[in-house]
Amino acid sequence: MRSLILSFFLAFSLFTCQEIPPVITPLEPGGPNVNVKRRILIEEFTGVRCVNCPAGTVEVLNLRELYQDQVISVGVHAGSFAPPYPDSKYDFRTAEGDAIINLMGKPLGYPSAVVNRKLYDGEFDLQLGRSQWAGFIAQELAAAPVVDLKLSKTYNATTRVLQVTIDTEVLGTLPQEDIRLSVMLAEDQIVDVQLTPDGKKSDYSHRHNLRDMLTAFDGDLIGGELKSSKKSSRSYTFTLPANWVDSQCSIIAFAHLGGDKLDVLQVIEGKIL
């Protein structure tokens, strides 16, 4: 009988001590809206006379490579380093870029960028140094998107007429009623003069350059539509100038706050071709 009881307790202890692995739910960027990717906008402020800016562009490209379509960038040529050289083929400055840098606040040093137009805890302004970009992008990717954007377009390569429609849909609680939509046009890989640590180069490839905007520089108000119907649709028409390479051009649309806070809620990018 004693041996029978010992056998019973031995079997019971082996059963009760069996390790049951925990159930791990993978974390998805975007929280509960797992079917909607959270995407981040980084606006890089640059200029052809800025010797340190090429290093900033390399960092932006590395972040785009790391996060793929969840990081969208635009290069804004504005400020004291932006005027072209006498031998420059292009003047990358735009009226919208000048207005945006005044809205964001001019950088104290370069390279500089704004991540989702957000003022982060411990920071005094929106402009961030290169070493800060990756950390704040990761922080933003962990947040759930409160709106979703869809981009559709038609483009006639003969007439160079572009028609763009941006649909915005509410997914969560909007932080305020003043919600705006901004739509930028950017052109990639424009070869022209740039100051670098190795001197002035005439064959430098300028990346993701702001060329124009289809909205006001500070966005078109869509908050009323989103509040009443949870959806908004805006359409725009634009004719590409002859000196733009349409195969290198893209549309960047983003919903963001207006007023004292400028936080970007969601962004989307689509190639013209």
XYZ file of C-alpha atoms in Angstrom:
273
model
C 0.000 0.000 0.000
C 2.822 2.411 0.943
C 4.529 1.900 -2.431
C 1.220 2.519 -4.167
C 0.746 5.824 -2.338
C 4.314 6.940 -3.140
C 3.776 6.120 -6.795
C 0.576 8.175 -6.809
C 2.237 11.283 -5.312
C 5.203 10.967 -7.665
C 2.933 10.857 -10.708
C 0.855 13.759 -9.346
C 3.927 15.937 -8.745
C 5.241 15.312 -12.247
C 1.886 16.300 -13.720
C 1.429 19.457 -11.669
C 4.981 20.688 -12.279
C 4.771 20.393 -16.039
C 5.677 23.785 -17.547
C 2.920 25.331 -19.618
C 4.333 27.905 -22.045
C 2.710 31.362 -21.909
C 0.582 32.607 -24.784
C 2.394 35.577 -26.354
C 0.402 38.016 -28.443
C 2.709 39.803 -30.884
C 2.691 43.573 -30.652
C 1.646 45.321 -33.829
C 2.317 48.981 -34.588
C -1.047 50.709 -34.532
C -2.437 48.929 -31.472
C -5.994 47.697 -31.932
C -6.246 48.882 -35.541
C -4.033 46.046 -36.740
C -5.245 46.357 -40.321
C -4.166 50.008 -40.531
C -0.461 50.765 -40.511
C 0.738 53.691 -38.463
C 2.965 55.778 -40.737
C 5.303 58.580 -39.714
C 6.219 61.815 -41.502
C 9.734 63.221 -41.171
C 10.313 66.674 -42.671
C 14.020 67.224 -43.199
C 15.083 70.871 -43.395
C 18.025 71.247 -45.705
C 19.839 73.485 -48.182
C 22.392 73.287 -50.957
C 24.843 75.401 -48.915
C 24.568 73.195 -45.804
C 27.756 71.140 -45.458
C 26.318 68.807 -42.809
C 22.960 68.187 -44.475
C 24.085 65.256 -46.683
C 24.749 63.289 -43.482
C 21.203 64.055 -42.372
C 19.832 62.783 -45.660
C 21.771 59.529 -45.232
C 20.143 59.060 -41.819
C 16.674 59.686 -43.280
C 17.313 57.143 -46.036
C 18.482 54.618 -43.437
C 15.269 55.120 -41.468
C 13.178 54.693 -44.610
C 15.046 51.483 -45.380
C 14.504 50.224 -41.841
C 10.796 50.995 -41.611
C 9.902 50.742 -45.311
C 6.526 52.367 -46.068
C 5.938 53.292 -42.418
C 8.351 56.238 -42.666
C 7.680 58.900 -45.287
C 10.095 61.788 -45.751
C 10.220 65.102 -47.532
C 13.200 67.433 -47.914
C 12.301 71.090 -47.365
C 14.847 73.531 -48.768
C 14.329 76.622 -46.628
C 16.317 78.921 -44.399
C 19.728 80.558 -44.715
C 21.412 77.533 -46.372
C 18.804 77.155 -49.123
C 19.697 79.865 -51.699
C 21.144 78.259 -54.845
C 24.718 78.761 -56.045
C 25.370 80.731 -59.245
C 26.071 77.417 -60.993
C 23.010 75.610 -59.577
C 20.559 74.358 -62.178
C 17.596 74.483 -59.791
C 16.262 76.666 -57.032
C 14.695 74.166 -54.615
C 13.102 76.842 -52.470
C 9.316 77.165 -52.487
C 6.914 79.656 -50.960
C 5.310 76.772 -49.085
C 8.680 75.607 -47.737
C 9.444 79.094 -46.439
C 6.038 79.236 -44.742
C 6.475 75.741 -43.245
C 9.861 76.489 -41.689
C 8.378 79.610 -40.110
C 5.462 77.528 -38.820
C 7.720 74.787 -37.428
C 10.401 77.153 -36.142
C 13.824 77.607 -37.719
C 16.492 75.080 -36.693
C 19.230 76.156 -34.322
C 21.605 73.810 -36.147
C 21.717 71.429 -39.076
C 20.950 68.694 -39.941
C 17.485 69.114 -38.456
C 14.090 67.517 -38.952
C 10.585 67.493 -37.521
C 9.021 64.108 -36.704
C 5.221 64.127 -37.067
C 5.260 67.850 -36.233
C 5.070 66.918 -32.563
C 6.558 68.641 -29.529
C 7.986 65.779 -27.467
C 8.413 65.717 -23.715
C 11.618 67.427 -22.686
C 12.010 69.317 -25.988
C 11.736 73.075 -26.378
C 10.738 73.124 -30.046
C 9.736 70.856 -32.926
C 13.157 70.779 -34.593
C 15.203 67.693 -33.681
C 18.849 66.770 -34.180
C 19.869 63.720 -36.185
C 20.537 61.516 -33.146
C 16.936 61.983 -31.962
C 15.024 60.980 -35.088
C 15.115 57.210 -34.702
C 13.921 57.220 -31.089
C 10.957 59.494 -31.684
C 9.961 57.616 -34.839
C 9.888 54.366 -32.828
C 7.810 56.122 -30.173
C 5.294 57.350 -32.740
C 5.018 53.928 -34.393
C 3.863 52.450 -31.079
C 0.770 54.676 -31.016
C -2.575 53.636 -32.485
C -3.689 55.577 -35.584
C -6.858 57.606 -35.014
C -7.476 58.229 -38.722
C -6.836 56.318 -41.921
C -5.968 57.823 -45.300
C -6.537 56.456 -48.777
C -4.975 58.005 -51.872
C -6.209 57.603 -55.428
C -4.983 59.426 -58.520
C -5.081 59.599 -62.292
C -2.273 61.029 -64.357
C -2.092 61.813 -68.065
C 1.556 61.579 -69.134
C 0.826 63.534 -72.329
C -0.937 66.529 -70.803
C 0.878 66.030 -67.442
C -2.399 66.677 -65.631
C -2.607 64.996 -62.243
C -5.864 64.416 -60.374
C -5.636 63.359 -56.730
C -8.306 62.295 -54.241
C -7.583 61.820 -50.538
C -10.140 60.024 -48.378
C -9.861 60.415 -44.601
C -11.729 58.166 -42.168
C -11.934 58.391 -38.390
C -10.764 55.263 -36.515
C -10.637 56.486 -32.933
C -11.209 59.570 -30.806
C -10.023 62.765 -32.462
C -7.957 64.965 -30.136
C -9.675 68.159 -31.333
C -12.013 69.522 -33.988
C -9.345 71.497 -35.868
C -8.104 68.697 -38.156
C -6.455 69.573 -41.461
C -5.274 67.851 -44.616
C -2.015 68.773 -46.325
C -0.991 67.424 -49.730
C 2.583 67.832 -50.963
C 4.273 67.007 -54.253
C 7.859 65.792 -53.984
C 10.501 64.892 -56.558
C 13.316 62.448 -55.861
C 16.888 62.149 -57.142
C 17.371 65.588 -58.656
C 21.048 65.946 -59.580
C 22.486 69.372 -58.833
C 25.081 71.264 -56.802
C 25.456 70.576 -53.054
C 28.081 71.581 -50.517
C 29.548 68.490 -48.818
C 32.430 67.846 -46.370
C 34.514 67.032 -49.474
C 33.675 70.337 -51.139
C 31.010 71.495 -53.547
C 29.713 68.701 -55.767
C 27.817 69.248 -58.997
C 26.523 65.672 -59.272
C 24.829 65.370 -55.881
C 21.467 63.548 -55.831
C 18.896 65.565 -53.865
C 16.262 63.295 -52.294
C 12.500 63.639 -51.794
C 12.431 67.381 -52.421
C 9.308 69.412 -51.725
C 8.249 70.891 -55.071
C 4.755 72.278 -54.446
C 1.587 71.797 -52.436
C -1.981 71.127 -53.546
C -3.365 72.560 -50.303
C -2.580 75.598 -48.226
C 0.844 75.354 -46.574
C -0.854 74.780 -43.205
C -3.502 72.429 -44.584
C -7.158 72.526 -45.594
C -9.696 72.245 -42.785
C -11.533 68.883 -42.747
C -12.402 68.642 -39.041
C -16.065 69.572 -39.494
C -16.638 66.765 -41.981
C -14.835 64.256 -39.780
C -16.904 65.283 -36.752
C -20.255 65.035 -38.544
C -19.781 62.002 -40.802
C -16.470 60.443 -39.669
C -15.238 60.727 -43.257
C -13.839 63.370 -45.594
C -12.931 63.330 -49.282
C -10.937 66.045 -51.042
C -9.856 66.181 -54.698
C -7.173 68.304 -56.360
C -5.931 68.894 -59.902
C -2.402 69.947 -60.824
C -0.352 70.158 -64.019
C 3.256 69.052 -63.592
C 5.817 71.566 -64.901
C 7.814 70.406 -67.914
C 11.122 70.255 -66.001
C 9.804 67.815 -63.385
C 10.617 64.143 -63.992
C 7.195 62.601 -63.457
C 8.580 59.107 -62.849
C 10.447 60.483 -59.804
C 7.497 62.400 -58.376
C 5.217 61.384 -55.528
C 2.191 62.634 -53.618
C 2.487 62.961 -49.834
C -0.787 63.523 -47.978
C -1.187 63.832 -44.219
C -3.924 64.613 -41.715
C -2.785 66.785 -38.821
C -3.853 69.127 -36.078
C -4.164 72.852 -36.593
C -3.747 75.676 -34.114
C -1.307 75.518 -31.208
C -0.548 71.830 -31.796
C 0.451 70.534 -35.225
C 0.730 66.773 -34.614
C 0.497 64.557 -37.696
C -2.173 61.875 -37.191
C -1.488 59.836 -40.322
C 0.414 60.130 -43.604
C 0.384 58.322 -46.935
C 2.563 58.459 -50.058
C 1.877 57.411 -53.634
C 3.959 57.584 -56.801
C 2.574 59.632 -59.661
C 3.692 56.893 -62.068
